[in-house]
CSV table of C-alpha atoms and ligand atoms in Angstrom, one decimal:
chain,number,residue,atom,x,y,z
A,1412,MET,CA,175.6,-51.7,8.2
A,1413,VAL,CA,173.9,-50.9,5.3
A,1414,LEU,CA,173.5,-47.0,5.3
A,1415,PRO,CA,170.6,-44.8,4.9
A,1416,SER,CA,171.1,-41.1,2.8
A,1417,ALA,CA,171.2,-38.0,4.9
A,1418,GLU,CA,167.2,-37.3,3.5
A,1419,GLU,CA,166.6,-40.6,3.9
A,1420,SER,CA,167.7,-40.0,7.8
A,1421,LEU,CA,165.2,-37.6,7.9
A,1422,SER,CA,162.0,-38.6,6.8
A,1423,ARG,CA,161.7,-42.0,8.0
A,1424,PRO,CA,158.5,-42.9,9.7
A,1425,SER,CA,157.8,-41.5,13.5
A,1426,LEU,CA,156.4,-42.5,17.0
A,1427,PRO,CA,153.0,-43.9,18.0
A,1428,ALA,CA,151.1,-40.3,18.1
A,1429,GLY,CA,149.9,-41.7,22.1
A,1430,LEU,CA,154.0,-42.4,22.4
A,1431,ARG,CA,155.1,-39.5,21.3
A,1432,GLN,CA,152.7,-37.7,23.2
A,1433,ASP,CA,153.3,-39.5,26.6
A,1434,LEU,CA,157.3,-38.6,25.7
A,1435,VAL,CA,156.0,-35.1,25.3
A,1436,ASP,CA,154.4,-34.3,28.9
A,1437,VAL,CA,157.4,-36.3,30.0
A,1438,VAL,CA,160.4,-34.1,28.9
A,1439,GLY,CA,158.2,-31.8,27.5
A,1440,ALA,CA,157.5,-30.4,23.9
A,1441,GLU,CA,161.5,-28.9,23.3
A,1442,HIS,CA,162.5,-32.1,24.4
A,1443,VAL,CA,161.3,-34.8,21.4
A,1444,LEU,CA,162.5,-33.5,18.8
A,1445,THR,CA,161.3,-36.1,15.3
A,1446,ASP,CA,162.2,-33.2,12.3
A,1447,SER,CA,165.9,-31.4,11.1
A,1448,ARG,CA,166.4,-32.2,14.6
A,1449,THR,CA,167.4,-35.1,14.8
A,1450,ALA,CA,169.9,-34.8,12.2
A,1451,GLY,CA,173.6,-33.8,14.5
A,1452,TYR,CA,172.4,-37.0,16.5
A,1453,VAL,CA,171.9,-39.2,13.8
A,1454,VAL,CA,175.7,-39.7,12.7
A,1455,ASP,CA,178.4,-40.3,13.9
A,1456,TRP,CA,181.7,-38.2,14.5
A,1457,THR,CA,183.8,-40.8,12.1
A,1458,GLY,CA,180.6,-39.3,9.5
A,1459,ARG,CA,181.3,-43.4,8.5
A,1460,TYR,CA,177.6,-44.4,10.5
A,1461,ARG,CA,174.5,-42.8,9.8
A,1462,GLY,CA,171.3,-44.6,10.8
A,1463,PHE,CA,167.9,-43.1,11.4
A,1464,ALA,CA,165.2,-41.6,14.6
A,1465,SER,CA,161.9,-42.8,14.8
A,1466,ALA,CA,162.5,-39.2,17.8
A,1467,VAL,CA,165.7,-38.0,19.8
A,1468,VAL,CA,164.4,-37.3,23.3
A,1469,ARG,CA,166.1,-35.3,25.9
A,1470,PRO,CA,165.5,-35.9,29.9
A,1471,ARG,CA,166.7,-33.7,31.8
A,1472,ASP,CA,167.7,-34.9,35.5
A,1473,THR,CA,166.6,-39.8,36.7
A,1474,ALA,CA,162.8,-39.2,37.0
A,1475,GLU,CA,162.4,-38.1,33.9
A,1476,VAL,CA,165.0,-41.2,32.4
A,1477,CYS,CA,163.3,-43.2,34.2
A,1478,ALA,CA,159.8,-42.0,32.3
A,1479,VAL,CA,161.0,-42.2,29.2
A,1480,LEU,CA,162.5,-45.6,29.7
A,1481,ALA,CA,158.9,-47.2,31.0
A,1482,LEU,CA,157.3,-45.6,28.6
A,1483,CYS,CA,159.5,-47.0,25.6
A,1484,SER,CA,159.7,-50.2,27.2
A,1485,ALA,CA,156.1,-50.6,27.5
A,1486,ALA,CA,155.7,-50.1,24.2
A,1487,ALA,CA,158.6,-52.2,23.3
A,1488,ILE,CA,160.2,-49.1,21.4
A,1489,PRO,CA,164.3,-50.1,21.6
A,1490,VAL,CA,166.9,-47.0,22.6
A,1491,VAL,CA,170.4,-45.7,21.4
A,1492,PRO,CA,171.9,-43.9,25.2
A,1493,GLN,CA,173.9,-41.2,23.2
A,1494,GLY,CA,176.3,-38.7,25.3
A,1495,GLY,CA,178.7,-36.1,23.2
A,1496,ASN,CA,179.0,-38.4,20.7
A,1497,THR,CA,182.1,-38.8,20.0
A,1498,GLY,CA,182.4,-42.8,19.9
A,1499,LEU,CA,184.5,-43.9,17.5
A,1500,VAL,CA,182.5,-47.0,16.7
A,1501,GLY,CA,179.3,-46.5,15.6
A,1502,GLY,CA,177.6,-47.5,19.4
A,1503,GLY,CA,175.8,-44.3,20.1
A,1504,VAL,CA,174.0,-43.1,17.1
A,1505,PRO,CA,170.6,-45.6,16.0
A,1506,ARG,CA,170.5,-48.4,13.4
A,1507,ALA,CA,167.4,-48.6,11.9
A,1508,GLY,CA,164.6,-46.4,14.2
A,1509,GLU,CA,165.1,-46.8,17.7
A,1510,LEU,CA,165.0,-43.8,19.5
A,1511,VAL,CA,168.1,-41.8,20.1
A,1512,LEU,CA,168.1,-41.1,24.4
A,1513,SER,CA,170.1,-37.8,24.8
A,1514,LEU,CA,172.1,-37.6,28.3
A,1515,GLY,CA,173.8,-34.0,27.5
A,1516,ARG,CA,170.9,-31.9,29.7
A,1517,LEU,CA,171.9,-34.4,33.1
A,1518,ASP,CA,174.8,-31.9,33.1
A,1519,SER,CA,174.6,-30.9,37.2
A,1520,LEU,CA,178.1,-31.0,39.4
A,1521,GLY,CA,178.6,-31.6,43.0
A,1522,PRO,CA,180.6,-30.3,45.2
A,1523,VAL,CA,184.0,-31.1,45.2
A,1524,ASP,CA,184.5,-33.7,48.4
A,1525,ARG,CA,188.4,-33.0,49.2
A,1526,ALA,CA,188.5,-34.7,52.5
A,1527,ALA,CA,187.4,-38.1,49.9
A,1528,MET,CA,189.0,-36.5,46.1
A,1529,GLN,CA,185.8,-37.5,44.6
A,1530,VAL,CA,183.3,-35.9,43.1
A,1531,THR,CA,179.3,-36.8,41.4
A,1532,ALA,CA,178.4,-36.1,38.2
A,1533,GLY,CA,175.6,-36.2,36.1
A,1534,ALA,CA,175.8,-38.0,33.2
A,1535,GLY,CA,175.8,-35.6,31.1
A,1536,VAL,CA,179.0,-33.8,32.4
A,1537,THR,CA,182.2,-33.6,30.6
A,1538,LEU,CA,185.8,-35.1,31.3
A,1539,ALA,CA,186.7,-31.8,30.3
A,1540,GLN,CA,184.4,-30.1,33.0
A,1541,LEU,CA,185.3,-32.6,35.9
A,1542,ALA,CA,188.6,-31.4,35.0
A,1543,ASP,CA,188.1,-28.2,35.9
A,1544,ALA,CA,186.2,-29.3,38.9
A,1545,HIS,CA,189.1,-27.4,41.4
A,1546,PRO,CA,191.9,-26.1,41.0
A,1547,ASP,CA,194.4,-28.8,43.0
A,1548,LEU,CA,192.6,-31.4,41.7
A,1549,ASP,CA,192.5,-32.8,38.4
A,1550,PHE,CA,190.3,-35.9,36.2
A,1551,GLY,CA,192.4,-39.2,36.4
A,1552,VAL,CA,191.0,-39.9,32.3
A,1553,ALA,CA,192.0,-37.3,29.1
A,1554,ILE,CA,191.4,-37.5,25.5
A,1555,THR,CA,191.3,-36.1,23.2
A,1556,SER,CA,187.1,-35.4,23.0
A,1557,ARG,CA,186.9,-34.3,26.4
A,1558,HIS,CA,185.5,-31.4,25.6
A,1559,SER,CA,182.0,-33.5,24.2
A,1560,ALA,CA,182.6,-36.8,25.9
A,1561,THR,CA,180.6,-37.6,28.4
A,1562,VAL,CA,180.9,-38.4,31.9
A,1563,GLY,CA,178.1,-41.2,31.0
A,1564,GLY,CA,179.7,-42.5,27.8
A,1565,THR,CA,183.2,-42.7,29.0
A,1566,ILE,CA,181.3,-45.2,31.2
A,1567,ALA,CA,179.9,-46.7,29.0
A,1568,THR,CA,182.5,-47.3,26.8
A,1569,ASN,CA,185.4,-47.6,29.4
A,1570,ALA,CA,187.2,-45.4,27.8
A,1571,GLY,CA,191.3,-44.6,28.2
A,1572,GLY,CA,192.9,-42.5,26.4
A,1573,VAL,CA,196.1,-40.2,27.4
A,1574,ARG,CA,196.8,-41.1,31.2
A,1575,VAL,CA,195.4,-44.7,31.8
A,1576,LEU,CA,199.7,-45.8,32.7
A,1577,ARG,CA,199.6,-43.9,35.9
A,1578,ASN,CA,195.8,-43.5,36.3
A,1579,GLY,CA,194.0,-46.4,34.6
A,1580,PRO,CA,190.7,-46.2,32.7
A,1581,MET,CA,187.3,-45.1,33.8
A,1582,ARG,CA,186.4,-48.1,35.3
A,1583,ALA,CA,189.5,-47.2,38.0
A,1584,GLN,CA,187.4,-43.7,38.8
A,1585,ILE,CA,184.9,-45.0,39.5
A,1586,ARG,CA,183.7,-44.7,43.2
A,1587,GLY,CA,179.9,-45.7,42.5
A,1588,VAL,CA,176.5,-45.3,39.9
A,1589,GLU,CA,173.0,-44.6,39.7
A,1590,ALA,CA,171.4,-46.3,36.5
A,1591,VAL,CA,168.4,-46.6,35.4
A,1592,LEU,CA,167.5,-49.9,33.6
A,1593,SER,CA,164.7,-50.5,30.8
A,1594,ASP,CA,161.6,-50.2,33.4
A,1595,GLY,CA,162.7,-47.5,34.7
A,1596,THR,CA,163.9,-48.8,37.6
A,1597,VAL,CA,166.3,-47.1,40.0
A,1598,LEU,CA,169.8,-48.8,40.9
A,1599,SER,CA,171.9,-46.3,42.5
A,1600,HIS,CA,175.5,-46.5,45.0
A,1601,LEU,CA,176.5,-43.2,45.0
A,1602,SER,CA,178.0,-43.7,48.3
A,1603,GLY,CA,181.9,-43.2,47.4
A,1604,LEU,CA,183.3,-46.0,50.0
A,1605,THR,CA,186.5,-47.5,48.8
A,1606,LYS,CA,186.2,-50.4,50.5
A,1607,ASP,CA,182.6,-51.8,50.2
A,1608,ASN,CA,182.6,-55.5,49.4
A,1609,THR,CA,179.0,-55.8,49.3
A,1610,GLY,CA,178.2,-58.4,46.7
A,1611,TYR,CA,178.7,-57.6,42.7
A,1612,ASP,CA,180.3,-55.0,41.6
A,1613,TYR,CA,177.6,-52.8,38.8
A,1614,PRO,CA,179.0,-50.2,38.4
A,1615,SER,CA,182.2,-51.8,37.5
A,1616,LEU,CA,180.2,-54.2,34.8
A,1617,LEU,CA,178.7,-50.6,33.7
A,1618,ALA,CA,182.4,-49.9,32.4
A,1619,GLY,CA,181.8,-51.2,29.3
A,1620,SER,CA,178.2,-51.8,29.2
A,1621,GLU,CA,178.4,-49.7,25.6
A,1622,GLY,CA,174.7,-48.9,26.9
A,1623,THR,CA,173.3,-52.3,26.7
A,1624,LEU,CA,172.4,-52.4,30.3
A,1625,ALA,CA,171.3,-49.7,31.7
A,1626,VAL,CA,171.1,-46.2,31.1
A,1627,VAL,CA,173.6,-43.9,33.5
A,1628,THR,CA,172.8,-41.0,35.1
A,1629,LYS,CA,175.2,-40.1,37.9
A,1630,ALA,CA,178.1,-41.5,38.6
A,1631,ARG,CA,180.8,-40.9,41.9
A,1632,LEU,CA,184.4,-39.8,40.4
A,1633,ARG,CA,187.2,-40.3,42.7
A,1634,LEU,CA,189.9,-37.1,41.5
A,1635,VAL,CA,193.6,-37.0,41.6
A,1636,PRO,CA,196.1,-34.8,42.3
A,1637,ARG,CA,196.9,-31.8,39.7
A,1638,LEU,CA,199.9,-32.5,37.9
A,1639,ARG,CA,203.1,-29.6,39.2
A,1640,ASP,CA,204.9,-28.6,36.1
A,1641,PRO,CA,204.4,-31.2,33.7
A,1642,ILE,CA,207.8,-32.1,31.3
A,1643,VAL,CA,206.7,-32.8,27.9
A,1644,ALA,CA,209.2,-34.5,25.6
A,1645,VAL,CA,208.7,-35.2,21.8
A,1646,LEU,CA,211.3,-37.6,20.6
A,1647,GLY,CA,212.9,-38.2,16.8
A,1648,LEU,CA,213.4,-41.8,16.2
A,1649,PRO,CA,214.5,-44.3,13.3
A,1650,GLY,CA,211.9,-47.1,13.2
A,1651,LEU,CA,209.4,-48.2,15.3
A,1652,ALA,CA,211.8,-50.5,17.0
A,1653,GLU,CA,213.3,-48.5,18.7
A,1654,LEU,CA,211.1,-46.2,19.8
A,1655,HIS,CA,209.4,-49.3,21.6
A,1656,GLY,CA,212.3,-50.3,23.3
A,1657,LEU,CA,212.6,-46.3,24.4
A,1658,ALA,CA,209.6,-46.3,25.7
A,1659,ILE,CA,209.7,-49.7,27.6
A,1660,ARG,CA,213.1,-47.9,28.8
A,1661,ALA,CA,210.8,-44.5,30.1
A,1662,LEU,CA,208.7,-46.9,32.0
A,1663,GLN,CA,211.2,-48.2,34.0
A,1664,GLU,CA,213.6,-44.9,34.7
A,1665,VAL,CA,211.3,-41.9,34.0
A,1666,PRO,CA,210.4,-41.2,37.6
A,1667,GLY,CA,206.4,-39.9,37.6
A,1668,LEU,CA,206.1,-40.4,33.9
A,1669,VAL,CA,202.4,-39.7,33.2
A,1670,SER,CA,202.3,-40.0,29.5
A,1671,ALA,CA,204.1,-42.3,27.2
A,1672,GLU,CA,202.1,-41.7,22.9
A,1673,PHE,CA,203.6,-42.4,19.7
A,1674,PHE,CA,203.2,-41.3,16.3
A,1675,THR,CA,205.1,-41.7,12.5
A,1676,ARG,CA,205.8,-39.4,9.8
A,1677,THR,CA,202.9,-40.8,8.1
A,1678,GLY,CA,200.2,-39.3,10.0
A,1679,LEU,CA,202.7,-36.2,10.8
A,1680,ASP,CA,203.0,-35.3,7.0
A,1681,ILE,CA,199.2,-34.7,6.8
A,1682,LEU,CA,199.0,-33.1,9.9
A,1683,LEU,CA,201.4,-30.8,8.1
A,1684,ARG,CA,200.0,-30.3,4.9
A,1685,ASN,CA,196.2,-30.1,5.9
A,1686,THR,CA,196.8,-27.9,9.5
A,1687,ASP,CA,198.5,-24.9,11.2
A,1688,LEU,CA,201.6,-27.1,12.8
A,1689,THR,CA,204.4,-27.1,12.3
A,1690,PRO,CA,207.5,-29.5,12.8
A,1691,PRO,CA,208.8,-30.8,16.3
A,1692,LEU,CA,211.7,-31.0,14.9
A,1693,ASP,CA,214.6,-29.6,12.9
A,1694,ALA,CA,215.0,-32.8,11.0
A,1695,PRO,CA,211.7,-35.1,10.1
A,1696,ALA,CA,211.5,-38.3,12.2
A,1697,GLU,CA,210.4,-42.1,11.1
A,1698,ALA,CA,208.9,-42.3,14.3
A,1699,TYR,CA,208.2,-39.7,17.5
A,1700,LEU,CA,207.5,-41.1,21.0
A,1701,LEU,CA,205.8,-38.1,23.7
A,1702,LEU,CA,206.6,-38.4,27.1
A,1703,GLU,CA,205.3,-36.7,29.5
A,1704,ALA,CA,206.6,-37.0,33.4
A,1705,SER,CA,206.5,-35.2,36.7
A,1706,ASP,CA,208.2,-35.9,39.4
A,1707,ALA,CA,211.7,-34.6,41.0
A,1708,GLY,CA,214.3,-35.9,39.0
A,1709,ALA,CA,211.9,-36.4,35.5
A,1710,LEU,CA,214.3,-33.7,33.2
A,1711,GLU,CA,217.3,-35.2,33.9
A,1712,ALA,CA,216.1,-39.0,33.4
A,1713,LEU,CA,214.5,-37.1,30.3
A,1714,ALA,CA,217.8,-35.7,29.2
A,1715,GLU,CA,219.0,-39.4,30.1
A,1716,LEU,CA,216.5,-41.4,27.9
A,1717,ALA,CA,217.2,-39.5,24.9
A,1718,GLY,CA,220.9,-39.1,24.6
A,1719,ASN,CA,221.4,-37.6,20.7
A,1720,LEU,CA,218.2,-37.8,19.8
A,1721,PRO,CA,216.5,-35.5,18.1
A,1722,VAL,CA,214.3,-34.3,21.0
A,1723,ALA,CA,211.8,-30.9,21.5
A,1724,VAL,CA,211.1,-30.2,25.4
A,1725,GLY,CA,208.4,-28.5,26.9
A,1726,HIS,CA,207.8,-27.0,30.1
A,1727,GLY,CA,205.4,-24.0,30.7
A,1728,ALA,CA,201.7,-24.7,29.8
A,1729,ALA,CA,201.7,-23.2,26.4
A,1730,ASP,CA,204.8,-25.0,25.0
A,1731,ARG,CA,203.0,-27.9,25.8
A,1732,ALA,CA,199.9,-28.3,24.9
A,1733,ARG,CA,201.8,-27.2,21.4
A,1734,LEU,CA,204.0,-30.6,21.9
A,1735,TRP,CA,200.7,-32.4,23.1
A,1736,ALA,CA,199.0,-30.7,19.6
A,1737,TYR,CA,201.4,-33.2,17.0
A,1738,ARG,CA,199.7,-36.1,18.7
A,1739,GLU,CA,195.8,-34.9,19.5
A,1740,ARG,CA,195.3,-34.0,16.1
A,1741,HIS,CA,196.6,-37.5,15.2
A,1742,PRO,CA,192.6,-38.6,15.3
A,1743,GLU,CA,191.9,-35.5,12.5
A,1744,ALA,CA,194.7,-37.2,9.8
A,1745,ALA,CA,192.8,-40.3,8.1
A,1746,GLY,CA,189.8,-37.7,7.9
A,1747,PHE,CA,191.9,-35.6,6.1
A,1748,LEU,CA,191.7,-38.4,3.2
A,1749,ALA,CA,188.4,-39.7,3.4
A,1750,PRO,CA,186.7,-40.9,5.6
A,1751,PRO,CA,188.1,-43.2,8.3
A,1752,LEU,CA,187.6,-46.5,9.4
A,1753,LYS,CA,189.4,-46.9,13.3
A,1754,LEU,CA,190.1,-49.6,14.3
A,1755,ASP,CA,191.6,-49.3,17.9
A,1756,VAL,CA,193.9,-52.8,18.8
A,1757,SER,CA,195.6,-53.8,21.3
A,1758,VAL,CA,198.6,-56.5,21.5
A,1759,PRO,CA,200.9,-57.8,24.2
A,1760,ALA,CA,204.0,-55.8,25.4
A,1761,GLY,CA,206.5,-58.2,22.7
A,1762,ARG,CA,203.9,-58.1,19.7
A,1763,TRP,CA,203.6,-54.4,19.5
A,1764,VAL,CA,206.6,-53.8,16.9
A,1765,GLU,CA,205.1,-56.9,14.8
A,1766,LEU,CA,202.1,-55.6,15.4
A,1767,ALA,CA,203.2,-51.7,14.7
A,1768,THR,CA,205.0,-52.4,12.2
A,1769,SER,CA,203.3,-54.3,9.7
A,1770,VAL,CA,199.9,-53.6,10.0
A,1771,GLY,CA,199.8,-51.0,7.3
A,1772,ASP,CA,201.2,-54.5,5.3
A,1773,VAL,CA,198.0,-56.7,5.5
A,1774,VAL,CA,195.6,-53.7,5.1
A,1775,THR,CA,197.3,-52.5,1.7
A,1776,ALA,CA,197.3,-55.9,0.7
A,1777,VAL,CA,193.2,-56.3,1.0
A,1778,ASP,CA,193.0,-52.5,-0.4
A,1779,PRO,CA,196.3,-51.3,-2.1
A,1780,GLY,CA,195.1,-48.1,-2.0
A,1781,ALA,CA,194.6,-47.6,1.3
A,1782,ARG,CA,196.3,-45.0,3.1
A,1783,VAL,CA,197.6,-46.6,7.1
A,1784,ILE,CA,197.9,-44.5,10.0
A,1785,THR,CA,199.2,-45.9,13.3
A,1786,PHE,CA,199.4,-43.6,16.1
A,1787,GLY,CA,198.5,-44.3,20.1
A,1788,HIS,CA,198.9,-44.9,23.9
A,1789,VAL,CA,202.3,-47.9,23.1
A,1790,ALA,CA,202.4,-47.9,26.7
A,1791,ASP,CA,199.1,-49.8,26.7
A,1792,GLY,CA,200.2,-52.2,23.6
A,1793,ASN,CA,197.9,-49.8,21.9
A,1794,VAL,CA,198.2,-49.5,18.6
A,1795,HIS,CA,194.8,-46.8,16.3
A,1796,VAL,CA,194.7,-48.3,13.2
A,1797,ASN,CA,193.5,-45.0,11.2
A,1798,ILE,CA,192.7,-46.5,7.7
A,1799,ALA,CA,191.8,-44.4,4.9
A,1800,PRO,CA,190.0,-46.7,2.5
A,1801,ALA,CA,190.0,-46.4,-1.6
A,1802,ALA,CA,188.2,-50.1,-1.3
A,1803,GLU,CA,184.9,-50.1,-0.6
A,1804,VAL,CA,184.8,-50.8,3.4
A,1805,ASP,CA,182.4,-54.1,3.3
A,1806,GLY,CA,184.4,-55.4,5.8
A,1807,ARG,CA,187.4,-56.4,3.8
A,1808,HIS,CA,189.4,-53.8,6.2
A,1809,GLN,CA,188.2,-55.0,9.6
A,1810,ASP,CA,189.2,-59.0,8.7
A,1811,ALA,CA,192.6,-58.4,7.7
A,1812,VAL,CA,193.4,-56.2,11.2
A,1813,PHE,CA,191.5,-58.2,13.7
A,1814,SER,CA,192.6,-61.4,12.5
A,1815,TYR,CA,195.8,-61.0,12.7
A,1816,VAL,CA,195.4,-59.0,15.7
A,1817,ALA,CA,193.9,-62.5,17.4
A,1818,SER,CA,196.8,-64.1,15.8
A,1819,LEU,CA,198.9,-62.4,18.0
A,1820,GLY,CA,197.5,-62.8,21.4
A,1821,GLY,CA,195.9,-59.0,20.7
A,1822,SER,CA,192.3,-57.3,21.3
A,1823,ILE,CA,190.3,-56.0,18.3
A,1824,SER,CA,188.8,-53.4,21.1
A,1825,ALA,CA,191.4,-52.0,22.8
A,1826,GLU,CA,189.1,-48.4,24.3
A,1827,HIS,CA,187.2,-47.2,21.9
A,1828,GLY,CA,184.4,-50.5,22.9
A,1829,ILE,CA,183.1,-53.0,19.8
A,1830,GLY,CA,179.8,-50.3,18.9
A,1831,ALA,CA,178.2,-51.3,15.3
A,1832,LEU,CA,181.5,-51.6,13.9
A,1833,LYS,CA,183.5,-54.3,15.6
A,1834,ALA,CA,180.1,-57.6,16.0
A,1835,ASP,CA,181.1,-59.6,13.9
A,1836,TRP,CA,183.7,-60.2,14.8
A,1837,LEU,CA,183.5,-60.2,18.9
A,1838,PRO,CA,184.2,-64.2,18.3
A,1839,LEU,CA,188.3,-63.2,16.7
A,1840,SER,CA,188.4,-61.6,21.1
A,1841,ARG,CA,186.1,-63.8,23.2
A,1842,THR,CA,185.0,-67.5,23.7
A,1843,ALA,CA,181.7,-69.0,22.9
A,1844,ALA,CA,181.2,-69.4,27.0
A,1845,GLU,CA,181.7,-65.8,27.6
A,1846,ARG,CA,179.3,-64.7,25.0
A,1847,GLU,CA,177.1,-67.0,26.5
A,1848,ILE,CA,177.5,-65.1,29.9
A,1849,PHE,CA,177.7,-61.2,28.1
A,1850,ALA,CA,174.2,-62.4,26.9
A,1851,ARG,CA,172.9,-63.7,30.1
A,1852,VAL,CA,174.1,-60.9,32.0
A,1853,ARG,CA,172.2,-58.7,29.4
A,1854,ALA,CA,169.0,-60.2,29.8
A,1855,ALA,CA,169.3,-60.1,33.7
A,1856,PHE,CA,169.4,-56.6,33.3
A,1857,ASP,CA,167.1,-55.9,30.9
A,1858,PRO,CA,164.7,-58.1,30.3
A,1859,ALA,CA,162.7,-56.5,27.1
A,1860,GLY,CA,166.1,-55.8,25.2
A,1861,ILE,CA,165.3,-52.6,23.8
A,1862,LEU,CA,168.8,-51.3,25.6
A,1863,ASN,CA,171.0,-50.4,22.0
A,1864,PRO,CA,170.1,-53.9,19.7
A,1865,GLY,CA,172.9,-55.3,17.8
A,1866,ILE,CA,175.8,-53.9,20.1
A,1867,LEU,CA,177.5,-57.2,21.7
A,1868,PRO,CA,175.1,-60.4,21.4
A,1869,ARG,CA,171.8,-60.4,23.1
B,245,LIG,C1,189.5,-36.5,19.0
B,245,LIG,C2,188.5,-38.1,19.7
B,245,LIG,C3,189.9,-38.5,20.4
B,245,LIG,C4,189.7,-39.8,21.1
B,245,LIG,N1,190.5,-39.8,22.0
B,245,LIG,C5,189.9,-41.5,23.1
B,245,LIG,C6,191.2,-42.3,23.4
B,245,LIG,O1,192.0,-41.6,23.6
B,245,LIG,N2,190.6,-43.0,24.5
B,245,LIG,C7,189.5,-43.4,24.5
B,245,LIG,O2,189.0,-44.1,24.7
B,245,LIG,N3,188.8,-43.0,22.7
B,245,LIG,C8,189.1,-42.3,22.6
B,245,LIG,N4,187.8,-41.7,21.8
B,245,LIG,C9,186.3,-41.9,21.9
B,245,LIG,C10,185.6,-41.2,22.8
B,245,LIG,O3,185.6,-40.3,22.9
B,245,LIG,C11,185.1,-42.2,24.0
B,245,LIG,O4,184.6,-43.0,23.4
B,245,LIG,C12,183.9,-41.6,24.7
B,245,LIG,O5,184.4,-41.9,25.5
B,245,LIG,C13,183.0,-41.6,24.3
B,245,LIG,O6,181.5,-40.7,25.2
B,245,LIG,P1,180.6,-39.7,24.8
B,245,LIG,O7,180.1,-38.9,25.9
B,245,LIG,O8,181.0,-39.2,23.4
B,245,LIG,O9,179.2,-40.8,24.3
B,245,LIG,P2,178.5,-41.0,23.1
B,245,LIG,O10,180.0,-41.4,22.0
B,245,LIG,O11,177.3,-40.6,23.2
B,245,LIG,O12,177.9,-43.1,23.2
B,245,LIG,C14,179.0,-44.4,23.2
B,245,LIG,C15,178.4,-45.3,23.3
B,245,LIG,O13,178.2,-45.2,24.9
B,245,LIG,C16,176.6,-44.8,25.0
B,245,LIG,N5,176.0,-44.4,26.2
B,245,LIG,C17,176.8,-43.2,26.3
B,245,LIG,N6,175.9,-42.9,27.2
B,245,LIG,C18,175.8,-43.4,27.9
B,245,LIG,C19,174.9,-43.7,29.2
B,245,LIG,N7,174.4,-42.1,30.4
B,245,LIG,N8,174.3,-44.7,29.8
B,245,LIG,C20,174.7,-46.1,28.9
B,245,LIG,N9,175.0,-45.9,28.2
B,245,LIG,C21,175.9,-44.4,27.5
B,245,LIG,C22,176.2,-45.1,24.1
B,245,LIG,O14,175.1,-45.8,23.4
B,245,LIG,C23,177.5,-46.0,23.1
B,245,LIG,O15,177.4,-46.9,23.5
B,245,LIG,C24,188.6,-40.8,20.9
B,245,LIG,C25,187.1,-39.7,19.9
B,245,LIG,C26,186.8,-38.9,19.5
B,245,LIG,C27,186.8,-38.0,18.5
């Protein structure tokens, strides 16, 4: 991806005047941005992906989304849907003059249906708002970006996070979706029925579609019981092989295990140097396992698991938040050294140790000055490989890591999606026949081909 400078990004040609006026008639002049106010919408969270937009359009409801898409379809204007812009693969920012359709104003949150344990939320509602919707109920997906990441964006990426082990990813929370096709047609199936075998499950198809099939405008989502007094423990271990062994034991022995996360001394040291965090344990360890569990008996099981290992335990909310911060601040770590390259991969459980211990060497073989920080969701076979590159980012880092992951039988995207970052390497994880079906599905949903061009096969 060739990236224009910040100044260039703001000075590219605008929309045809007639279309601009039509858009203004739909959403109002203050919600069709074509000036410096587009700046925050054309660059991603890492600062690595920056494009330019012909306009940023901010509809407030489904009817306005329909009207905007119908206009763009008729004028063949490509559209990039955008939620909270926390995506990490460059899929939610424009590349070359697309119109950014910002869904943040679709933020209506319906009443919680206590009996069904469900709620209907607009695409712009954040995951933090969902988690706060009811005192006894919680939202099943928890990610560090929850205060900005939206319902629409997390469905479009099928976000995972730290509770997949217990609740599954975003796809597993969906009980219905309302979405708009590129020609303005509304698909709506928000009944919330848990059992509903009446044909193709397109809400599930939209999960992970990265804005290429339709624009999500609303979702019916399941809620889960709020955890009662969960316990968090951070254990220090001599290495990643020992850490993985203990995580597997925790999965089998700790009742009510909610999360099993890891980070290493490399990332922690960077955070300790650059933030107000203080060391979690009396002595440094090479690898750290964070476990959260909630059921009766969890504390005893965690104590037995820890044995003589150094451990910090958090009971109350403040203590738990203090311990979680060590893991939750890891996405920032590489950014203290350079604009980071974030490669999010997964492998079968039996290959996890190999991946986690060797991926640093795989990267430094192609970029000897690079710093590599690994952390992530150990229970899901998921490693976030964050790289502070020293050499030019010309594909060599991705090539090395993704080829290695494929050789281990893994996936080049565990939970962030393909986006612009990984598009060239999709054949490592998907066959030609699979990619052909992707393209046909895409053409069926979006025959005009205007939704998020450049992301996933067309
Ligand atoms: C600090 C940090 C921690 C993170 N941790 C995790 C983690 O643990 N697990 C994880 O899975 N992700 C994680 N992420 C990544 C990110 O938060 C998720 O990908 C999230 O789902 C993106 O939501 P968003 O609203 O910001 O979407 P955006 O970034 O705006 O968009 C993401 C994609 O969805 C599409 N899209 C957005 N809205 C819609 C819509 N309404 N309809 C159709 N398509 C749409 C976009 O075109 C784009 O392709 C993290 C990010 C950060 C910054």
